[in-house]
CSV table of N, CA and C in Angstrom, one decimal:
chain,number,residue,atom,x,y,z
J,1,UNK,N,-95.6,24.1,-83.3
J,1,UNK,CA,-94.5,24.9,-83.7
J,1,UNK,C,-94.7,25.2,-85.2
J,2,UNK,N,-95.5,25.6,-85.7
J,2,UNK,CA,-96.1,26.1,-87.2
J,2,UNK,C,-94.7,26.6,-88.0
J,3,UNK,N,-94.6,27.6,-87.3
J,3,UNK,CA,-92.9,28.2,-87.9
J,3,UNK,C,-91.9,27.9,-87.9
J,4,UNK,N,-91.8,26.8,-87.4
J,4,UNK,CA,-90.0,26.0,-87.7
J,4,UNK,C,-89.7,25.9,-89.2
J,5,UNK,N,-88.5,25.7,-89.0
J,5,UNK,CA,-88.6,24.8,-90.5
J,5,UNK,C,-87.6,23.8,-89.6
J,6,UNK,N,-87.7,22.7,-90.6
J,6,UNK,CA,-87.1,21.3,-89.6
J,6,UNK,C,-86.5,20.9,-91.2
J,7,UNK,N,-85.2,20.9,-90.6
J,7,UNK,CA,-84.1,20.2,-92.1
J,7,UNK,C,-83.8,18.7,-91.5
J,8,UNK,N,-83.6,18.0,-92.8
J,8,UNK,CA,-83.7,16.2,-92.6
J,8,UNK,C,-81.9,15.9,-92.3
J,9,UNK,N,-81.8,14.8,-92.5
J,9,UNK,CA,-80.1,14.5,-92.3
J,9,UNK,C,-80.3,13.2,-93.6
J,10,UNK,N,-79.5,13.6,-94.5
J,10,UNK,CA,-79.6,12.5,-95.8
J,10,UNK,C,-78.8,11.2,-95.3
J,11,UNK,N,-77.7,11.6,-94.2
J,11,UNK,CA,-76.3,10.1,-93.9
J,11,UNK,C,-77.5,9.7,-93.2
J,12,UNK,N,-77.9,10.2,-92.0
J,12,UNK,CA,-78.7,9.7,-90.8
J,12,UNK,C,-80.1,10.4,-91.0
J,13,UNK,N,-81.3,10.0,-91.5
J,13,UNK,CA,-82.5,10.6,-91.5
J,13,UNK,C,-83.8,10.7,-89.9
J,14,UNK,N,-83.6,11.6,-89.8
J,14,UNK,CA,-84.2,11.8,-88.7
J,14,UNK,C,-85.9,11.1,-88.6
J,15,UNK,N,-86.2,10.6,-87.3
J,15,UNK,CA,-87.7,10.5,-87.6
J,15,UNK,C,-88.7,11.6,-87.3
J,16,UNK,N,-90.0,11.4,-87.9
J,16,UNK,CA,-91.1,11.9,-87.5
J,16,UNK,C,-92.3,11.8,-87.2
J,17,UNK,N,-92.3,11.9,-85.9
J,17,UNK,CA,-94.0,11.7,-85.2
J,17,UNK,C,-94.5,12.3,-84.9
J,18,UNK,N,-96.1,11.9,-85.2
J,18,UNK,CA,-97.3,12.9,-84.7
J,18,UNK,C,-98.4,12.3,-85.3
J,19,UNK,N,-99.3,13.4,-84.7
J,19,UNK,CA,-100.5,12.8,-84.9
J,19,UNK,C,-100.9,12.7,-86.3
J,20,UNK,N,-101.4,11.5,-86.8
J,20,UNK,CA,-101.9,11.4,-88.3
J,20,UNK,C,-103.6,12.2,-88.9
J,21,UNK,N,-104.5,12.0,-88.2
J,21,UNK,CA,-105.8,12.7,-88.6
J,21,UNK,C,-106.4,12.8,-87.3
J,22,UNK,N,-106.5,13.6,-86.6
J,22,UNK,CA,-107.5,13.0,-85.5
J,22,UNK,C,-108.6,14.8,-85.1
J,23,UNK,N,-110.3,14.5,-85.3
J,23,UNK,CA,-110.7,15.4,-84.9
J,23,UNK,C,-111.1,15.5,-82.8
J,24,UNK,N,-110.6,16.8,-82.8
J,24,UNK,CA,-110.8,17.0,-81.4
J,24,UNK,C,-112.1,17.6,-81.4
J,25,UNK,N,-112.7,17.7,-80.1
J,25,UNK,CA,-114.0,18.1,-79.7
J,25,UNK,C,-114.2,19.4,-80.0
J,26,UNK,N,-113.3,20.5,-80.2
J,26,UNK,CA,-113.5,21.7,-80.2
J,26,UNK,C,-114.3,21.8,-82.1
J,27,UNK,N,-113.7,20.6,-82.7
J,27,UNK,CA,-114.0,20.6,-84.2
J,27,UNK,C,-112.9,21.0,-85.2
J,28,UNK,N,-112.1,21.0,-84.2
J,28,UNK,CA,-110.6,21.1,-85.3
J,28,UNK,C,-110.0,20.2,-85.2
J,29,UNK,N,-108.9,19.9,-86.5
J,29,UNK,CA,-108.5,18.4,-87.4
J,29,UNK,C,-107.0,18.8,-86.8
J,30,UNK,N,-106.4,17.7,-86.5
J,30,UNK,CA,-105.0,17.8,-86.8
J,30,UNK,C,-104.3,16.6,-87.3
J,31,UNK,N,-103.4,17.3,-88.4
J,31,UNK,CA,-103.1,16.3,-89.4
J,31,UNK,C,-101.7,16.7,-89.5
J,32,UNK,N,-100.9,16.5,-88.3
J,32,UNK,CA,-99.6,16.9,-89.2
J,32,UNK,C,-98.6,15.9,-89.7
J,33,UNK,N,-98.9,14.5,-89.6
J,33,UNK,CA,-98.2,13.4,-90.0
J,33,UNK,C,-98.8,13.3,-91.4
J,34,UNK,N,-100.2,13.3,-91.7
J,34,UNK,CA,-100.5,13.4,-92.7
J,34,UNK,C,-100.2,14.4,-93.8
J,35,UNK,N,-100.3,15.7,-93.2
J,35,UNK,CA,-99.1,16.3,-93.9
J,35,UNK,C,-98.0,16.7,-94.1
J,36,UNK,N,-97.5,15.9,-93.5
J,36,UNK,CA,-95.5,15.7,-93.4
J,36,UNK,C,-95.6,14.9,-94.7
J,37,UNK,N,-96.4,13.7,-94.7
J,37,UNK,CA,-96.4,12.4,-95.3
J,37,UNK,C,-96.5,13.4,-96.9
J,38,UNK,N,-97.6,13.9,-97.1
J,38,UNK,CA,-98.2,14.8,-98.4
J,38,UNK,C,-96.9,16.0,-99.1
J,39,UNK,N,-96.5,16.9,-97.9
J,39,UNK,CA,-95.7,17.6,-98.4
J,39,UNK,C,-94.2,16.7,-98.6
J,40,UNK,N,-93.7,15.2,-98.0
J,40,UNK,CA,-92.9,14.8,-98.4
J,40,UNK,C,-92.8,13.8,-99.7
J,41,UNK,N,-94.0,14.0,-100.5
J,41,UNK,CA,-94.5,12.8,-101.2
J,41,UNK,C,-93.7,11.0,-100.5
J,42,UNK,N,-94.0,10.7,-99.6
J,42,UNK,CA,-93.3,10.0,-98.6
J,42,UNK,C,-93.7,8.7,-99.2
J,43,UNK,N,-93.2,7.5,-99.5
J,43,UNK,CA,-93.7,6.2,-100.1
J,43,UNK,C,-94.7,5.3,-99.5
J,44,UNK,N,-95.7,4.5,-99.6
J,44,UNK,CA,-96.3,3.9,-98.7
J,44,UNK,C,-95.4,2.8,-98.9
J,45,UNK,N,-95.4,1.9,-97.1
J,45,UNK,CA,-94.0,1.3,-97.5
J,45,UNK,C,-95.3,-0.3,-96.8
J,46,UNK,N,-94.7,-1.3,-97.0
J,46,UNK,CA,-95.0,-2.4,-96.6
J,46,UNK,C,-94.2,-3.4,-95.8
J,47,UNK,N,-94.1,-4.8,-95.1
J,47,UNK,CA,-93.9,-5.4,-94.0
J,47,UNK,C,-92.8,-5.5,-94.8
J,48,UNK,N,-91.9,-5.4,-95.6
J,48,UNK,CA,-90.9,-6.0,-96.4
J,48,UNK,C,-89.5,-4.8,-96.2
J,49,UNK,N,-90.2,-3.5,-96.3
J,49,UNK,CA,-89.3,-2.1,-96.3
J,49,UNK,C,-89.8,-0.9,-95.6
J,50,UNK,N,-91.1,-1.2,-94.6
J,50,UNK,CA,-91.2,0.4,-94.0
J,50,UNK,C,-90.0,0.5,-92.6
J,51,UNK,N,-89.0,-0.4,-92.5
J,51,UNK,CA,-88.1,0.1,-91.7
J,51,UNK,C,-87.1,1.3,-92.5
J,52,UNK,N,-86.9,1.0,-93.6
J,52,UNK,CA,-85.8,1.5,-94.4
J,52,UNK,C,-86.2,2.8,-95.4
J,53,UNK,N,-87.1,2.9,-95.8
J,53,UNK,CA,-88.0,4.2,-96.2
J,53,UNK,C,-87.8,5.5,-95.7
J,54,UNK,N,-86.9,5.7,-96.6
J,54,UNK,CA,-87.1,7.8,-96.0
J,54,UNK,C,-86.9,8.8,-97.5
J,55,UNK,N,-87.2,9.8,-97.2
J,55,UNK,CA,-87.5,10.8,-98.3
J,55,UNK,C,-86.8,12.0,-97.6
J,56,UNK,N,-85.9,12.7,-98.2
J,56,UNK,CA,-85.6,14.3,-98.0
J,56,UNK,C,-84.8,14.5,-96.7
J,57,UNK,N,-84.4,13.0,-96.2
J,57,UNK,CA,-83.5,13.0,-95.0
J,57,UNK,C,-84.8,12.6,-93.8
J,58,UNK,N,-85.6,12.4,-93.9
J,58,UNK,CA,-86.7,11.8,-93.2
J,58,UNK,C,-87.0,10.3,-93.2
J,59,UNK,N,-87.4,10.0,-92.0
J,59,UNK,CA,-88.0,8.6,-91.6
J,59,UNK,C,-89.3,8.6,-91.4
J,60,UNK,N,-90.7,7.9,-92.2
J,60,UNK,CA,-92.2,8.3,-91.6
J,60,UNK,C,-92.3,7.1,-91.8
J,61,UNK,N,-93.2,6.2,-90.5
J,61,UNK,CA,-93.9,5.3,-90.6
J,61,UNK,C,-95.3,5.2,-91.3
J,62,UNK,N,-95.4,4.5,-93.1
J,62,UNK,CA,-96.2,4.9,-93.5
J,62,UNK,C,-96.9,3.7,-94.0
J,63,UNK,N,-97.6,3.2,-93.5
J,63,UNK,CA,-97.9,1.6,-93.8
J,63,UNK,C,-99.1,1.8,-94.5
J,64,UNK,N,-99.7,0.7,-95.4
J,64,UNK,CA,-100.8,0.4,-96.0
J,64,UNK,C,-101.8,0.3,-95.1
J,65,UNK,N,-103.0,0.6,-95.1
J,65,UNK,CA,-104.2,0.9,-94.1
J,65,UNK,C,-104.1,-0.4,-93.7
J,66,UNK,N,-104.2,-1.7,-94.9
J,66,UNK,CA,-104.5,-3.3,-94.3
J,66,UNK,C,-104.0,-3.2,-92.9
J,67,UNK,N,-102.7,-3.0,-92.7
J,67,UNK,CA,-102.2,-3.2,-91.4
J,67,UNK,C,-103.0,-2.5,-90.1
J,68,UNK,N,-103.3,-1.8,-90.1
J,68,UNK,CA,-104.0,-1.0,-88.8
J,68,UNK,C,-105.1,-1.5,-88.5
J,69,UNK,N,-105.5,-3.1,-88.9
J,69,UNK,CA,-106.6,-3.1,-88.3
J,69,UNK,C,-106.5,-3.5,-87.2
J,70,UNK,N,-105.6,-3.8,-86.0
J,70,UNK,CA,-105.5,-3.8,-85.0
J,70,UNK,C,-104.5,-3.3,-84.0
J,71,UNK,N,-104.8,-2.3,-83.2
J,71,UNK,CA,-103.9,-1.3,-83.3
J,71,UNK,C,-102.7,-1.8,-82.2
J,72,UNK,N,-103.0,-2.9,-81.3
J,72,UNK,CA,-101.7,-3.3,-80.7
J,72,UNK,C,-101.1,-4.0,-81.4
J,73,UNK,N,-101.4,-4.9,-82.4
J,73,UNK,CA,-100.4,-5.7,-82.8
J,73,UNK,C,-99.7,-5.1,-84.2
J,74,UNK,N,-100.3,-3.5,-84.3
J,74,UNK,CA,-99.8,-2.7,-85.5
J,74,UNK,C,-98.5,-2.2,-84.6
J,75,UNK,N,-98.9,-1.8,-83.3
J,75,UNK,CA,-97.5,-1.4,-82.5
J,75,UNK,C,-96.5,-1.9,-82.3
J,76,UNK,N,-96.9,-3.4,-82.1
J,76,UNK,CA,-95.6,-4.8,-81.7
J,76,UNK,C,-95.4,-4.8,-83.3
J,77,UNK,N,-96.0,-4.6,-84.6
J,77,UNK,CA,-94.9,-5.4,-85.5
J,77,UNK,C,-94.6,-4.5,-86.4
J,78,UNK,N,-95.1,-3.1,-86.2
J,78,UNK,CA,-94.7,-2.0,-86.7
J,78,UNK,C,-94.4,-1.0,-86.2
J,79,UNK,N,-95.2,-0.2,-85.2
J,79,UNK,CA,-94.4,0.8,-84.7
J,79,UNK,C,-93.3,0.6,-83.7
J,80,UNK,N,-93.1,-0.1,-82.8
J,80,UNK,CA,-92.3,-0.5,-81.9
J,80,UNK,C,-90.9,-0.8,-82.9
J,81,UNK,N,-90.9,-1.7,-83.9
J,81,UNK,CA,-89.4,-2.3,-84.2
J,81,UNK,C,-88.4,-1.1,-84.9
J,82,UNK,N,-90.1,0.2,-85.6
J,82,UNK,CA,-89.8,1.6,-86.5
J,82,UNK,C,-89.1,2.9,-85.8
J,83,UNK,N,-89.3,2.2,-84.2
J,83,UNK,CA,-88.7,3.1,-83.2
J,83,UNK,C,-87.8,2.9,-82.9
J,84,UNK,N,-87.5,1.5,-82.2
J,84,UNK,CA,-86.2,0.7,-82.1
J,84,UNK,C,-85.0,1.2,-83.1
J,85,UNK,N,-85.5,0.9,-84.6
J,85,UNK,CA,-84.7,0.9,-86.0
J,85,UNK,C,-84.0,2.8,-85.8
J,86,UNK,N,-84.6,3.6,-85.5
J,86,UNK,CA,-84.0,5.3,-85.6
J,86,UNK,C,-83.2,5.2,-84.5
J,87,UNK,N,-83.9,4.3,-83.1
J,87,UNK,CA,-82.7,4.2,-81.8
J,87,UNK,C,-81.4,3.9,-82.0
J,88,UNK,N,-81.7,3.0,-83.1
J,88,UNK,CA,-80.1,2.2,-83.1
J,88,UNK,C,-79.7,2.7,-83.8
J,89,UNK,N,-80.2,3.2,-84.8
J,89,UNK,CA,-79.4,4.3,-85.7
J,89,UNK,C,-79.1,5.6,-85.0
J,90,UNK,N,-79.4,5.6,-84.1
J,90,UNK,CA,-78.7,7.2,-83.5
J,90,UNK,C,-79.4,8.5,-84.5
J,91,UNK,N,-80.9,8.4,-84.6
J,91,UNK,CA,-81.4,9.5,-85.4
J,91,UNK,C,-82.0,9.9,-84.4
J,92,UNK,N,-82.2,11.2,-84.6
J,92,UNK,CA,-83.1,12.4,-84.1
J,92,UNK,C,-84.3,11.9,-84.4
J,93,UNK,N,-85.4,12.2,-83.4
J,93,UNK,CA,-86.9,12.2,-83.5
J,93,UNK,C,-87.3,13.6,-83.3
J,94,UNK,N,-88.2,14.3,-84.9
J,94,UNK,CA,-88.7,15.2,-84.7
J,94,UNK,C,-90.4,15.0,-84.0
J,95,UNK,N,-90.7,15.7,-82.9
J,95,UNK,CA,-91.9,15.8,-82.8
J,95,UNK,C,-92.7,17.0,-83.6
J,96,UNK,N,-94.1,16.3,-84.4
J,96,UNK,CA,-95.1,17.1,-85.4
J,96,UNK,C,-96.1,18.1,-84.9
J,97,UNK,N,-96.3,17.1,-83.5
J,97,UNK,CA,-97.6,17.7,-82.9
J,97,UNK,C,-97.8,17.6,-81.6
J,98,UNK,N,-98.3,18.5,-81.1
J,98,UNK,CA,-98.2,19.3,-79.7
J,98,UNK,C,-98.3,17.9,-78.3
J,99,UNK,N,-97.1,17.5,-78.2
J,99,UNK,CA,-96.9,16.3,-76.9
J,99,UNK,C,-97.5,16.4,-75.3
J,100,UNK,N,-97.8,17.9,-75.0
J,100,UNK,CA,-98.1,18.1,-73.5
J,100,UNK,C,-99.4,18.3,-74.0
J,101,UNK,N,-100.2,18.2,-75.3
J,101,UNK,CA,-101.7,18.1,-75.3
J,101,UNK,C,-102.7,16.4,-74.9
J,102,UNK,N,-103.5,16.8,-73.8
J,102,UNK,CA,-104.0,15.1,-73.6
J,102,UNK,C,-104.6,14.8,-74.5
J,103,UNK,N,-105.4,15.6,-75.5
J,103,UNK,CA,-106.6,15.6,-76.3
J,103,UNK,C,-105.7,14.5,-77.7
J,104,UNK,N,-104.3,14.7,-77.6
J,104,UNK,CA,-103.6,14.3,-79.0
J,104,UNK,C,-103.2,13.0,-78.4
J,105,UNK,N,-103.1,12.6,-76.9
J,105,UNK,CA,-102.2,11.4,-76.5
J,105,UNK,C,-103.2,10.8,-76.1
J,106,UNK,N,-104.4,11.1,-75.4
J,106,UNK,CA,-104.9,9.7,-75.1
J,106,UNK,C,-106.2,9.3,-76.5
J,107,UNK,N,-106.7,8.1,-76.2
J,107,UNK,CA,-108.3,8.2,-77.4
J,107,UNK,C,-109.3,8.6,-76.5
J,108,UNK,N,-110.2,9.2,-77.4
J,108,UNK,CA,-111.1,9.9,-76.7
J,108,UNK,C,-113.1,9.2,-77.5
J,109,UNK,N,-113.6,9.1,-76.8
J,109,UNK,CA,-115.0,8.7,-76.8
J,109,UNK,C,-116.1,9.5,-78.0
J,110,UNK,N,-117.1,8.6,-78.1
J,110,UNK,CA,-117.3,10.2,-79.3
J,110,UNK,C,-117.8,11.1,-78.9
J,111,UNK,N,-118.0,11.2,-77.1
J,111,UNK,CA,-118.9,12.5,-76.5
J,111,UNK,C,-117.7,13.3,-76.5
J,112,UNK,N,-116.2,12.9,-76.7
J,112,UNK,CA,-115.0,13.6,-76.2
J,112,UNK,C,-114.2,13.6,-75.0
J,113,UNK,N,-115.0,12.6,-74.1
J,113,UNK,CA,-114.5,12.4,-72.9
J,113,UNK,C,-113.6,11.3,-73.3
J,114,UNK,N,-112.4,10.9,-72.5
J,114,UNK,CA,-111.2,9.9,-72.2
J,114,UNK,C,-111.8,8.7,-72.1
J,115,UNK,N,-111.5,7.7,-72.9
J,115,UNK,CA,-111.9,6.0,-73.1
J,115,UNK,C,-110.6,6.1,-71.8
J,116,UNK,N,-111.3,4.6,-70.9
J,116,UNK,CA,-109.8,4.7,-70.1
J,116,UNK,C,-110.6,2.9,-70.0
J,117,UNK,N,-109.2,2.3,-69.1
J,117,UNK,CA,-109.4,0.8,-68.8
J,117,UNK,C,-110.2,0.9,-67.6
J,118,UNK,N,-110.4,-0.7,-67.1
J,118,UNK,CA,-111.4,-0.5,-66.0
J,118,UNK,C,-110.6,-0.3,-64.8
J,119,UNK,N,-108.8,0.0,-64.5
J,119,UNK,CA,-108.4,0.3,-63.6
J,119,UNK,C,-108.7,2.0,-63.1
J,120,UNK,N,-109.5,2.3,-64.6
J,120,UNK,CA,-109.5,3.9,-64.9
J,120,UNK,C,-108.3,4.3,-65.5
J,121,UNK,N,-107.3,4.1,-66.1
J,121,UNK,CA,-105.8,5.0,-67.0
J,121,UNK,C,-106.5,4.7,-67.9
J,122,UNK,N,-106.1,6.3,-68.6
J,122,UNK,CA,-106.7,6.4,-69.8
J,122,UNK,C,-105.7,5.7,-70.9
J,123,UNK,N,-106.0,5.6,-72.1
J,123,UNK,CA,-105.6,4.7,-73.0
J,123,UNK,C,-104.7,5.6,-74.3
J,124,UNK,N,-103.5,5.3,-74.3
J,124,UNK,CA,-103.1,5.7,-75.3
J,124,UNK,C,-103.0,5.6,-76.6
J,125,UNK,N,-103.2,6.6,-77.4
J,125,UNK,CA,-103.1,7.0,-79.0
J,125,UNK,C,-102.4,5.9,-79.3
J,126,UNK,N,-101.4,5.8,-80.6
J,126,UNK,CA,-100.7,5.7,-80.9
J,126,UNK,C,-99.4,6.6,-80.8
J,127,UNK,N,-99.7,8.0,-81.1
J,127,UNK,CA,-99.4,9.0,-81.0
J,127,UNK,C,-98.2,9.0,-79.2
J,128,UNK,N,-99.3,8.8,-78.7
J,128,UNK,CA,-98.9,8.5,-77.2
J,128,UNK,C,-98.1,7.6,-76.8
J,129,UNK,N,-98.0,6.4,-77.5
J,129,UNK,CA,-97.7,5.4,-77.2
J,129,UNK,C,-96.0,5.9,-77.5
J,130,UNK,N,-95.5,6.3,-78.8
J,130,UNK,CA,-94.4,7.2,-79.3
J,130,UNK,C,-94.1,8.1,-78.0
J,131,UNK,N,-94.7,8.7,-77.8
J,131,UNK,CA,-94.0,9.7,-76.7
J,131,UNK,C,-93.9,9.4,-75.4
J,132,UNK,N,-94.5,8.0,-74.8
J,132,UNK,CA,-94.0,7.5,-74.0
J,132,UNK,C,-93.1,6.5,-74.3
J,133,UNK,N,-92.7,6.0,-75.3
J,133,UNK,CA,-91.2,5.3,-75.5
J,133,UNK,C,-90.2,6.1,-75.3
J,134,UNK,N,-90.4,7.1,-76.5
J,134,UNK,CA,-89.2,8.1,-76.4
J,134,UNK,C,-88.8,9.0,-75.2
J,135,UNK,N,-89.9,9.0,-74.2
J,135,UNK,CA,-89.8,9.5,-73.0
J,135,UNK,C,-89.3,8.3,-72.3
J,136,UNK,N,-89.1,7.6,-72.2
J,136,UNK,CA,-88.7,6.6,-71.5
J,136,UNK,C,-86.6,6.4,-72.1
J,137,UNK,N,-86.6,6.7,-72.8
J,137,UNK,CA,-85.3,6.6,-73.5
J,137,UNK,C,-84.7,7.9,-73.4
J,138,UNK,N,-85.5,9.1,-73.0
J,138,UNK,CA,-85.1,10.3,-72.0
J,138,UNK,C,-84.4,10.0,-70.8
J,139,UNK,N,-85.5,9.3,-70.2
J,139,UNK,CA,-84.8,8.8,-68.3
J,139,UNK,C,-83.7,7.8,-68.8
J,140,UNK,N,-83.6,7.0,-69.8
J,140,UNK,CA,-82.4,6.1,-70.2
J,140,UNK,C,-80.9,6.5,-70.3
J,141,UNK,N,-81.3,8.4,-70.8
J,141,UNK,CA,-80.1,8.8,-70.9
J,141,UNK,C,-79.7,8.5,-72.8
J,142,UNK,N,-80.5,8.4,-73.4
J,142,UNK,CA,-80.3,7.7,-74.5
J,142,UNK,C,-80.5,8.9,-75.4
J,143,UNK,N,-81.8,9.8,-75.6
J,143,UNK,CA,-82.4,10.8,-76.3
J,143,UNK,C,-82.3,12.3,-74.9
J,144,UNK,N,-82.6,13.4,-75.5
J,144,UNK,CA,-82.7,14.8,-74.7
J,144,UNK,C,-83.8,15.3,-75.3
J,145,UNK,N,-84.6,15.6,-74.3
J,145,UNK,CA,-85.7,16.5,-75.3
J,145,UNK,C,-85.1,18.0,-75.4
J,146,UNK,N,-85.3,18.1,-76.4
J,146,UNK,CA,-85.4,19.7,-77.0
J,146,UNK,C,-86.5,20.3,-77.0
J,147,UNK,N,-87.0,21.1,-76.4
J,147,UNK,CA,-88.2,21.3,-76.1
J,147,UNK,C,-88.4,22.6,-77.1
J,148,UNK,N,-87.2,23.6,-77.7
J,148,UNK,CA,-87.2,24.7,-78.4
J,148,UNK,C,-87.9,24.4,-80.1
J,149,UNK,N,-86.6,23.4,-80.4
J,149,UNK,CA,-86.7,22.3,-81.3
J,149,UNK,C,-87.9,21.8,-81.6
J,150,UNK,N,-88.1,21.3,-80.7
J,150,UNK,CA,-89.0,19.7,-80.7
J,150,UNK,C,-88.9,18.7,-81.1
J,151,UNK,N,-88.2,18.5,-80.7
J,151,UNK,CA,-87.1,16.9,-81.0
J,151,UNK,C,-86.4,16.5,-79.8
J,152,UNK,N,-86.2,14.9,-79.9
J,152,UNK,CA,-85.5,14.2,-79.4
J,152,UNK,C,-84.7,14.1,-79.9
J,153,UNK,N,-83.3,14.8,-79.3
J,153,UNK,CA,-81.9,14.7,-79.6
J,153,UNK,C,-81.4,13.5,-79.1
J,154,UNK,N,-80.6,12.6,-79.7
J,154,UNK,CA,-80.1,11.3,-79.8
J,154,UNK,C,-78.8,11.7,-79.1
J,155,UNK,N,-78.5,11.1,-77.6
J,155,UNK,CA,-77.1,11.7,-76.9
J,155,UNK,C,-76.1,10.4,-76.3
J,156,UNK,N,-76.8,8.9,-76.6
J,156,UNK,CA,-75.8,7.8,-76.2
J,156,UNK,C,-74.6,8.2,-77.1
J,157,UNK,N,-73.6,7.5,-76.2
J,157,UNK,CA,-72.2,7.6,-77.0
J,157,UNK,C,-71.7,5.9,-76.8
C-alpha cells in the first residue's frame, strides 16, 4: 500500500510491522520497517525500554543487533512480550508489508526455494511469526483485520 498515509495515535500509539530487509529472488529489497524505523528517526531501544518506545504516535520494535543472534529466543524475550504489550494496550497494528505474500512470511534458501522442517512446514520469518499471532487474536475476537487499511483494528471491549 505505497499510498496510504498512516497517522499515529500520541494517547495510544499504534504498532508497526513488517518486513525489516529482506532480498527476494526476483532481486528486489524490501525494507519497509527499515524505513518506517529511518523516516521515523525511531530510537534504538534495549532489554530495559523497547517495550515503551514510540515516536510520532508509533510503536517499532527496534533492538540492538546483539539481540538477534538467535532468532527464537529474540521472539520469546522480545518480540512476543512487544506484541502482548500493544494487545493490552488496546493499540492498533499497522501492517508495512504485503501479509498474503509467502516470499515475505516464510525464510527462504539461497536458491530461493522455502527452508521448511523435516515434517515439511515451511518456517516462519519473523515477519510471519507477527502475522500469525495477530491472526490468531483475529479468530479470538480481539483485533479485525482491515484489509483496506492494513491494520489490525483492536475491537475487545
Amino acid at each position: 500500500m505505497p499510498n496510504r498515509v498512516i497517522a499515529g495515535n500520541l494517547s495510544n500509539p499504534k504498532g508497526l510491522i513488517g518486513v525489516y530487509d529482506k532480498l527476494l529472488p526476483n532481486g528486489k529489497r524490501i525494507r519497509d520497517t527499515k524505513n518506517a524505523l529511518e523516516d521515523l528517526n525511531f530510537p534504538e531501544t534495549y532489554a530495559s525500554n523497547f517495550l515503551d518506545a514510540s515516536a510520532d504516535g508509533f510503536k517499532m520494535l527496534r533492538t540492538n543487533p546483539f539481540y538477534w543472534s538467535e532468532i527464537d529466543q529474540f521472539w520469546i524475550e522480545f518480540n512476543l512480550p512487544w506484541l502482548n504489550g500493544l494487545k493490552n494496550n488496546g493499540a492498533d497494528v499497522v501492517v508495512l508489508s504485503d501479509k498474503s505474500n509467502d516470499l515475505l512470511i516464510y525464510i527462504l534458501n539461497a536458491d530461493g526455494t522455502f527452508q521448511e522442517m523435516e515434517n515439511g512446514a515451511r518456517i516462519l520469518t519473523c515477519f510471519g511469526r507477527e502475522i500469525e499471532f495477530m491472526d490468531n487474536l483475529v479468530s479470538l475476537g480481539i483485533y479485525q483485520w482491515d484489509e483496506i487499511n492494513g491494520l489490525y483494528k483492536y475491537i475487545w471491549n
